[in-house]
Structure formats: C-alpha cells, structure tokens
Short mmCIF file of C-alpha atoms and ligand atoms in Angstrom, two decimals:
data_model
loop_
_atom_site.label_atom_id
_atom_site.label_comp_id
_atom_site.label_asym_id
_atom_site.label_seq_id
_atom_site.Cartn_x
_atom_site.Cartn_y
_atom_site.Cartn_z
CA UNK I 203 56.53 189.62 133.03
CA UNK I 204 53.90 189.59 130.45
CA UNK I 205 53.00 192.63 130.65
CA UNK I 206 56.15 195.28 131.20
CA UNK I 207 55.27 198.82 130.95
CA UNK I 208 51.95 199.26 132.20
CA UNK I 209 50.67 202.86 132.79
CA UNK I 210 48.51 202.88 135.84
CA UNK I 211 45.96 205.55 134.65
CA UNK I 212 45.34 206.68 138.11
CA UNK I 213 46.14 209.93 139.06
CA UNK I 214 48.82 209.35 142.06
CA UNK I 215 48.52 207.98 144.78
CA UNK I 216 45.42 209.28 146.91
CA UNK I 217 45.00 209.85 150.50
CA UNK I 218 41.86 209.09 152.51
CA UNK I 219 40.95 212.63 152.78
CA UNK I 220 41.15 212.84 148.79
CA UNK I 221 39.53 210.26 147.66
CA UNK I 222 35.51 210.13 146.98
CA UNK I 223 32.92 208.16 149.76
CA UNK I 224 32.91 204.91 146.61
CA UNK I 225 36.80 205.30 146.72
CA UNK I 226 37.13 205.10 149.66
CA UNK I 227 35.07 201.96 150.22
CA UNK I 228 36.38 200.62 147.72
CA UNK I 229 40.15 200.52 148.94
CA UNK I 230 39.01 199.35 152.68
CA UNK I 231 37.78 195.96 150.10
CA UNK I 232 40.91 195.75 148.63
CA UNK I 233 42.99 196.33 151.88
CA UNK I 234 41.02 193.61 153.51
CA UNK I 235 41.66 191.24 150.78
CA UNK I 236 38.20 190.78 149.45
CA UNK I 237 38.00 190.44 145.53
CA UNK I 238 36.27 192.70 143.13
CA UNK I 239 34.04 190.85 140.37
CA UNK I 240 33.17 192.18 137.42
CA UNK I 241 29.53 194.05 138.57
CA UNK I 242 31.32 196.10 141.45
CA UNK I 243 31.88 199.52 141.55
CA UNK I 244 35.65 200.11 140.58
CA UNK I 245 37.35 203.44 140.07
CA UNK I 246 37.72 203.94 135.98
CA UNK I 247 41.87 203.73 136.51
CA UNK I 248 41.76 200.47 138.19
CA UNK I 249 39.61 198.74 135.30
CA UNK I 250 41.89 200.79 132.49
CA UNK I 251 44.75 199.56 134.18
CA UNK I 252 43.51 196.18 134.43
CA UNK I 253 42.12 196.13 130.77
CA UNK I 254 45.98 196.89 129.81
CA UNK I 255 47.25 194.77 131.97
CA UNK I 256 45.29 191.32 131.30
CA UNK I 257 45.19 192.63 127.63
CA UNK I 258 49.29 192.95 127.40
CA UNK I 259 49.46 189.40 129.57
CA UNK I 260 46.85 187.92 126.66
CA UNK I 261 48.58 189.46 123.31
CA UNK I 262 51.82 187.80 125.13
CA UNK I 263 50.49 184.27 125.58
CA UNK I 264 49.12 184.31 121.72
CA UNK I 265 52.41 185.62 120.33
CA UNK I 266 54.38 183.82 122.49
CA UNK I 267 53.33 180.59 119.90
CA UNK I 268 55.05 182.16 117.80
CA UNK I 269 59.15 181.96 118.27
CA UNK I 270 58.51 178.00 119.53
CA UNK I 271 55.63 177.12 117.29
CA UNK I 272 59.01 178.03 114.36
CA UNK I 273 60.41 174.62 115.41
CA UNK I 274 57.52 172.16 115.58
CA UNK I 275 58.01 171.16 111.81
CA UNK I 276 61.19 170.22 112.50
CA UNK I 277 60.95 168.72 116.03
CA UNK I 278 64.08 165.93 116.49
CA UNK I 279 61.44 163.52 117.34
CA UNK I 280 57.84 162.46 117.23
CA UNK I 281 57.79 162.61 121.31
CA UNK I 282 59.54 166.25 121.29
CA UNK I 283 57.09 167.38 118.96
CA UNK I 284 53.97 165.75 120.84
CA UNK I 285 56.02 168.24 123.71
CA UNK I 286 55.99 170.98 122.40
CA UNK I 287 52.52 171.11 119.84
CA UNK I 288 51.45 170.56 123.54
CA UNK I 289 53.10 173.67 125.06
CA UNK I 290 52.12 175.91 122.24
CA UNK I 291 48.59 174.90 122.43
CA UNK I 292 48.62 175.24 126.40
CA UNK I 293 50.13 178.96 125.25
CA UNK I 294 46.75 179.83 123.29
CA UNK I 295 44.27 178.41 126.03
CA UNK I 296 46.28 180.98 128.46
CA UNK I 297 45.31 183.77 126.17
CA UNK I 298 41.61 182.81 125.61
CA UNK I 299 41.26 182.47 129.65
CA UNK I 300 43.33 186.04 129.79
CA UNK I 301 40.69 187.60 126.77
CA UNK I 302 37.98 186.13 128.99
CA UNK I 303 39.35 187.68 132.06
CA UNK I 304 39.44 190.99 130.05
CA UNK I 305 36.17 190.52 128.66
CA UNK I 306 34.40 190.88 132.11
CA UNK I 307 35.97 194.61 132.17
CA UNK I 308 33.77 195.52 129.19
CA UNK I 309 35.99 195.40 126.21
CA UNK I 310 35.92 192.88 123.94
CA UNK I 311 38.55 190.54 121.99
CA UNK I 312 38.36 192.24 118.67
CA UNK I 313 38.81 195.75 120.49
CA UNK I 314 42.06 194.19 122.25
CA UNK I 315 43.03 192.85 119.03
CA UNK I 316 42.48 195.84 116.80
CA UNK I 317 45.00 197.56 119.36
CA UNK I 318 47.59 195.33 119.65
CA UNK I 319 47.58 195.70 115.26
CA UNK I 320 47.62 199.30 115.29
CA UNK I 321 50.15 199.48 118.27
CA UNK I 322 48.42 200.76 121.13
CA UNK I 323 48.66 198.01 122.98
CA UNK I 324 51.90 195.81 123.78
CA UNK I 325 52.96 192.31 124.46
CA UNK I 326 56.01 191.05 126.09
CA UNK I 327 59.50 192.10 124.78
CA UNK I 328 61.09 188.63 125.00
CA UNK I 329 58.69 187.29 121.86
CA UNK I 330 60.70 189.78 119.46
CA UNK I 331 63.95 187.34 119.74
CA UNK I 332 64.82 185.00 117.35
CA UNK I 333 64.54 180.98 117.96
CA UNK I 334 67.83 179.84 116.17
CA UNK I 335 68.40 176.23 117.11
CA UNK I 336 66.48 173.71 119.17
CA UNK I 337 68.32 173.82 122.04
CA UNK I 338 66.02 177.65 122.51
CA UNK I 339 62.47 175.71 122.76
CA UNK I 340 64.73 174.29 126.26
CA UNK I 341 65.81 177.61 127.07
CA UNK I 342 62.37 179.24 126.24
CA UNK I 343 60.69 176.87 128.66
CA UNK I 344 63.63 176.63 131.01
CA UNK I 345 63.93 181.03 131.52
CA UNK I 346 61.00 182.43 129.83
CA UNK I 347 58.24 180.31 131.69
CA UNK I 348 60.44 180.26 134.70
CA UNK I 349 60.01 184.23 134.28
CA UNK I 350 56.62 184.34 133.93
CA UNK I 351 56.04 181.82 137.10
CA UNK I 352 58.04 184.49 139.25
CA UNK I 353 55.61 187.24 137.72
CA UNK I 354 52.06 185.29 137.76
CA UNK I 355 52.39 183.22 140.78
CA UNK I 356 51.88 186.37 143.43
CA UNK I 357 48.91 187.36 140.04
CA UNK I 358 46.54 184.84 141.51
CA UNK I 359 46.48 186.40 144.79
CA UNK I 360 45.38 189.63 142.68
CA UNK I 361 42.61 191.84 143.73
CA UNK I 362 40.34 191.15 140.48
CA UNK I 363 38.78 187.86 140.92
CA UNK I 364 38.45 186.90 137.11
CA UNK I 365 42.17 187.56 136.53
CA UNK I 366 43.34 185.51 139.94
CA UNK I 367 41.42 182.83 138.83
CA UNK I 368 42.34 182.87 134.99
CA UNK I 369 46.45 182.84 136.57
CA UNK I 370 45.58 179.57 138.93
CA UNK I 371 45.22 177.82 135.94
CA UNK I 372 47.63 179.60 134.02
CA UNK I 373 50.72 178.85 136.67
CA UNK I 374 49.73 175.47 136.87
CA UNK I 375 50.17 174.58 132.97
CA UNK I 376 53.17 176.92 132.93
CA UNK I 377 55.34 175.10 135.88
CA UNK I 378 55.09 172.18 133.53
CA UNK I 379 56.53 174.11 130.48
CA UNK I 380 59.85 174.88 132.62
CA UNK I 381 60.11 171.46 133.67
CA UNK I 382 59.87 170.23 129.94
CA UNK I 383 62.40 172.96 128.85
CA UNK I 384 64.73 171.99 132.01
CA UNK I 385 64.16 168.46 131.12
CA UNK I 386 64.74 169.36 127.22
CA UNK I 387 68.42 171.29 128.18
CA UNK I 388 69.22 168.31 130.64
CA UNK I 389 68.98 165.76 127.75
CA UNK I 390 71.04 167.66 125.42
CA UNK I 391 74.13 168.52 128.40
CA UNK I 392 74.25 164.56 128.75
CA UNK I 393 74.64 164.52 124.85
CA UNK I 394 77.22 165.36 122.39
CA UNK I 395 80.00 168.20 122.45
CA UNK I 396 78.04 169.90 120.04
CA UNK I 397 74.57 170.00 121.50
CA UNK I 398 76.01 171.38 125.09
CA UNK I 399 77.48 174.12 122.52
CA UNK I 400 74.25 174.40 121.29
CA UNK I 401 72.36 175.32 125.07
CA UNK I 402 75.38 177.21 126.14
CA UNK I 403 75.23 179.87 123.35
CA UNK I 404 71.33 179.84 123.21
CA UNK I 405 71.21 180.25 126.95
CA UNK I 406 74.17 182.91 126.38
CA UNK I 407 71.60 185.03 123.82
CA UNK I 408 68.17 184.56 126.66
CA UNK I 409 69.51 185.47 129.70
CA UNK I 410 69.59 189.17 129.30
CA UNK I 411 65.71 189.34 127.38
CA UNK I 412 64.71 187.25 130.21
CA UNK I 413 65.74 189.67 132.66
CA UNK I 414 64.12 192.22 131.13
CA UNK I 415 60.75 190.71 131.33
CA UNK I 416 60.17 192.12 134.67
CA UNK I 417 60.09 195.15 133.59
CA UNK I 418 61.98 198.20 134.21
CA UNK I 419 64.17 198.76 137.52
CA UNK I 420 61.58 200.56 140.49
CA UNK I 421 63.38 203.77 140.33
CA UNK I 422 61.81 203.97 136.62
CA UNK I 423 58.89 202.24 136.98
CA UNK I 424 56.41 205.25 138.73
CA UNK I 425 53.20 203.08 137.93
CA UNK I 426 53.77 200.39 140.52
CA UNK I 427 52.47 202.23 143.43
CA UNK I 428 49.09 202.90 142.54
CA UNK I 429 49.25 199.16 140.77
CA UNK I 430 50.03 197.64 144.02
CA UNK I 431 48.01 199.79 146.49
CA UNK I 432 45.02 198.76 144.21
CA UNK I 433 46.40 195.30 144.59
CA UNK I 434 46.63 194.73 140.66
CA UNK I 435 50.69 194.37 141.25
CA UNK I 436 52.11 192.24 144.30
CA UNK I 437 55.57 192.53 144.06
CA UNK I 438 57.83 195.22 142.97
CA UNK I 439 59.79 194.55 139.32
CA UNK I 440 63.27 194.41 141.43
CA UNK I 441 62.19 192.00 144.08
CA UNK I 442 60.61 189.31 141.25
CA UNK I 443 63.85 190.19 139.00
CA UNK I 444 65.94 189.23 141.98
CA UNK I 445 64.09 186.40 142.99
CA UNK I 446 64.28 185.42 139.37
CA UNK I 447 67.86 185.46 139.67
CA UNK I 448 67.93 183.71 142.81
CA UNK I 449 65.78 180.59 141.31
CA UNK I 450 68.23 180.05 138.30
CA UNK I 451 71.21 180.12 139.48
CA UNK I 452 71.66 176.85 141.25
CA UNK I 453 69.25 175.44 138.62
CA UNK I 454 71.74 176.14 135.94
CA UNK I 455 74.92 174.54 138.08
CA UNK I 456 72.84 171.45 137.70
CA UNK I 457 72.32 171.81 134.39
CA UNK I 458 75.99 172.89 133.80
CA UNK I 459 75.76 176.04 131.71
CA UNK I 460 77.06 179.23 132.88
CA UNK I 461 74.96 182.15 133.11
CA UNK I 462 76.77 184.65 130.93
CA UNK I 463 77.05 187.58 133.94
CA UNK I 464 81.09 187.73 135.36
CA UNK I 465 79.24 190.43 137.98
CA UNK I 466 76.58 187.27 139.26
CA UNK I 467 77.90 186.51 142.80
CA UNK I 468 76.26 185.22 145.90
CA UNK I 469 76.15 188.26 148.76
CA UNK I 470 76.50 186.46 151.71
CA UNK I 471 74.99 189.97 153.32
CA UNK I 472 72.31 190.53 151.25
CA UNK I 473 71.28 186.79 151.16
CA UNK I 474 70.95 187.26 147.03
CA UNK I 475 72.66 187.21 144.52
CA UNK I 476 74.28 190.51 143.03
CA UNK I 477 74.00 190.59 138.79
CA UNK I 478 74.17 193.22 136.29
CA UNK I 479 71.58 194.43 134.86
CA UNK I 480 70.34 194.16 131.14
CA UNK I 481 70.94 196.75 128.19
CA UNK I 482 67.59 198.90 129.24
CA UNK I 483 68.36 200.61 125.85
CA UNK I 484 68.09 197.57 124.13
CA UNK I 485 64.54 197.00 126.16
CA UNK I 486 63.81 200.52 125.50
CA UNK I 487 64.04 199.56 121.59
CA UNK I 488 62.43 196.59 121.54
CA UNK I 489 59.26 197.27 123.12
CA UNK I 490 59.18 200.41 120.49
CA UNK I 491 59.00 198.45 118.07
CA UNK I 492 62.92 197.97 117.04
CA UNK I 493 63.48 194.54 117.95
CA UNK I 494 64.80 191.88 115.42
CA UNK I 495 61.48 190.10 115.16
CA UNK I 496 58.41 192.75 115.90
CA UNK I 497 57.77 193.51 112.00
CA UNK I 498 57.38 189.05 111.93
CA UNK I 499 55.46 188.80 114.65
CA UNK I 500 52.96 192.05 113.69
CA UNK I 501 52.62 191.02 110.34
CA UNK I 502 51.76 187.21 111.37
CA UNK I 503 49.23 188.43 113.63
CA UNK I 504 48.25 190.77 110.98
CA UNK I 505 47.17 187.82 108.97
CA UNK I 506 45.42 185.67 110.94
CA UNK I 507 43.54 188.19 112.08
CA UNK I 508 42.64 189.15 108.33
CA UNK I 509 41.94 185.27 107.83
CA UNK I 510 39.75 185.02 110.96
CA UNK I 511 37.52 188.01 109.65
CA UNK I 512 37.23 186.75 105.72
CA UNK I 513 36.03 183.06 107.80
CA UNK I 514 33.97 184.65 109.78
CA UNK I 515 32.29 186.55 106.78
CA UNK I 516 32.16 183.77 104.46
FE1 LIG X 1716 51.56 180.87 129.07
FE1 LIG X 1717 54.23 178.86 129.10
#
C-alpha cells in the first residue's frame, strides 16, 4: 500500500486481564465498530501508529506526483495532458486530506515533513522507479492505483474516523485514475507494433514494485496484529496481495499483455491464483534508501520544501 512497513508501537498484543480500565473500554469501542475522533481517549501506540501510518499514506500521495508529473511536458496530446495534470493534481488533494487526517492526532504538517527530509519517516517504495516511456503513466494508473484501491478500500471502514473519511474520498478519485490508465494501455494495444512493445515492457518493469506495495509477506510482517485488533489494518498484506493478483489477471487478458510471472496459474483448489513472489531484497533496498530514484525524489522534496519556507518568510 501506501504505507508498507509500519511499526505498530504497541507493546504486543494485550489480553483483557492486562490491559488498563481506559484500555479496556477502549477496545470494547473498537470491537463494536464505533469510531474514535480526534478528542477521545486513545492508547499513545494507537495514535503513534496512526500518525505513521496516515503520515507514510500522505508523503506517498505528494511524491507519488512525482514519476507521472515527469511526463506532463511532453504529454502526446492536449486531451492526455488535460488527463493526467488532472490525476497529478487529484494526487496532491489526497495528501492535503491525509495531512489533515494526521493533523487531528496532534502533529502538524511541517513536523511530518521535517521527517520524511531527514528520513524518519517513509513513503511508498513503488515512487523510487523510473517513468521511462508513456506507455508507464497507463501502467502507473492501471497497477499502482489499482494497488492502492485493494489497500484503501477496506481503510475507510478504519477505526479512526478522520482517516475513514479522508479514504472515502480518496478511493473514489483513485478508481478513476485506473480506469484512465486502463483506458490509456487499451488505446495504445489497438495501436502500432511499437506502442504494444512499449506497454508490454513497461508493464514487464511494474509488476514486481507493484506487488511489493502491500508490504511484506505476514510471516514477516509482526506489526499487523496489534494494527488490526486496533482496527487501524483490515486485511492482512497476503490476502490484499492475493486479491491484487486476482483483480489483474483477467484485466490484463483483455488488455492483451502478459504478466511477466511463468509461476501465475489459476488453483482451481485454492480458488486464486498461485504467483511468485517479488525480490523482497530488492524491497528491502529500496525502502532503505537504495532505490534508483530515492536521492531524485528526496532532493525534489528537499527543494520545495526550502522554496515553501523562503515564500513563506518573504
Ligand atoms: Fe492518490
Ligand atoms: Fe491515484
């Protein structure tokens, strides 16, 4: 998703017996599927983990311009680019509503900021790839937003009412973005030999970063307990990974691109599809900081941040 590596800063799992008489009250709300807004009494972990959370999902949306915002100088046509200034602008309202969300938790933007600069906090892996041809603003939309609608759908059903209600609005802008990608790829497969080269080998370089968006596999993911008994996290990294999967594939036989896995088969048993997993070293490295675009994207940020603060002092 957005937001991959997320340390739940509570301290295990509690029982009943364990936890405090404001602990305890406070789980009965979020087991009967109340909301908690901002002025309720919340355990410290649940608003840390939130504040990382909704801040990783925010830093995400805002650098997420970046890779498509690269092509809309040289858009193939005025209605394309009317597309996509479109999407990319959609992108930065998600991250003010997120920064909003965040806001209510008792930090504020420049705090979130001045930690995504000096690296304490994150934002999604995918946004350190390259875009290297057109055909990836299609695949971007197409696999990356159809990523993040497997994540942030189940998100608005989450237990903190400012962040399900920031997502509502958020999945609704972003099911358009897939359908403009899908729509994008669609155009160029009726096109020339060259331009179905052209989504082939882009969709051949996004299929494994979009895979790894959901995070790392449950055995290796020990946060997601306390994440979902809190009701923060809905669904386990897996099951939205697999039902990931299970979206694209007859999406891309329409299309007419192959997804570049020889081990993606139906399981008639399983009622999924099997696939192999992505290079978790290569995730590993990326989110470190190692991936071929996080210098770019830092040192953008870097500067309009720098830019924003001479403005604002001017
Ligand atoms: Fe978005
Ligand atoms: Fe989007």
């Amino acid at each position: 998703m957005y937001a991959q590596m997320v340390k739940s800063t509570g301290t295990g799992l509690k029982s009943a017996d364990e936890m405090s008489a404001e602990e305890r009250a406070f789980q009965a709300r979020i087991d009967a599927g109340e909301k908690i807004e901002p002025k309720d009494w919340m355990p410290e972990g649940y608003r840390k983990t939130l504040i990382r959370q909704i801040g990783q999902h925010a830093h995400s949306e805002i650098v997420g311009q970046l890779p498509e915002g690269n092509w809309i100088t040289r858009a193939p046509t005025l209605e394309r680019k009317a597309i996509l200034l479109a999407k990319v602008q959609d992108e930065a309202g998600h991250g003010l509503y997120l920064y909003c969300a965040a806001e209510t938790l008792g930090v504020s933007r420049d705090e979130m900021t001045e930690m995504l600069l000096d690296g304490r906090m994150k934002y999604s892996s995918i946004f350190n790839y390259p875009t290297l041809s057109y055909a990836d603003v299609g695949t971007i939309g197409w696999l990356v937003d159809g990523a993040a609608i497997c994540n942030q759908v189940p998100l608005c059903r989450t237990s903190y009412g400012p962040y399900g209600r920031a997502m509502i609005r958020v999945c609704k802008e972003e099911s358009f973005h897939q359908r403009q990608g899908f729509e994008l790829l669609m155009t160029m497969m009726r096109g020339t030999d060259e331009q179905r080269a052209m989504v082939q080998e882009s969709v051949d370089r996004f299929w494994w970063p979009a895979l790894m968006m959901f995070g790392p596999p449950d055995d290796d993911s020990p946060n997601t307990a306390q994440s979902m008994a809190w009701g923060i996290k809905r669904d386990t990294n897996d099951d939205l990974r697999q039902k990931f999967v299970d979206m694209t594939v007859p999406q891309a036989e329409v299309l007419g691109v192959t997804l570049p896995d020889p081990g993606l088969v139906w399981n008639e048993e399983r009622g999924h599809h099997d696939f192999t997993q992505p290079d978790w070293e290569e995730f590993r490295a990326v989110i470190g900081g190692e991936g071929p675009c996080n210098a770019q994207r830092l040192a953008h940020r870097q500067r309009a941040h720098e830019q924003h603060e001479q403005e604002a002092t001017a």
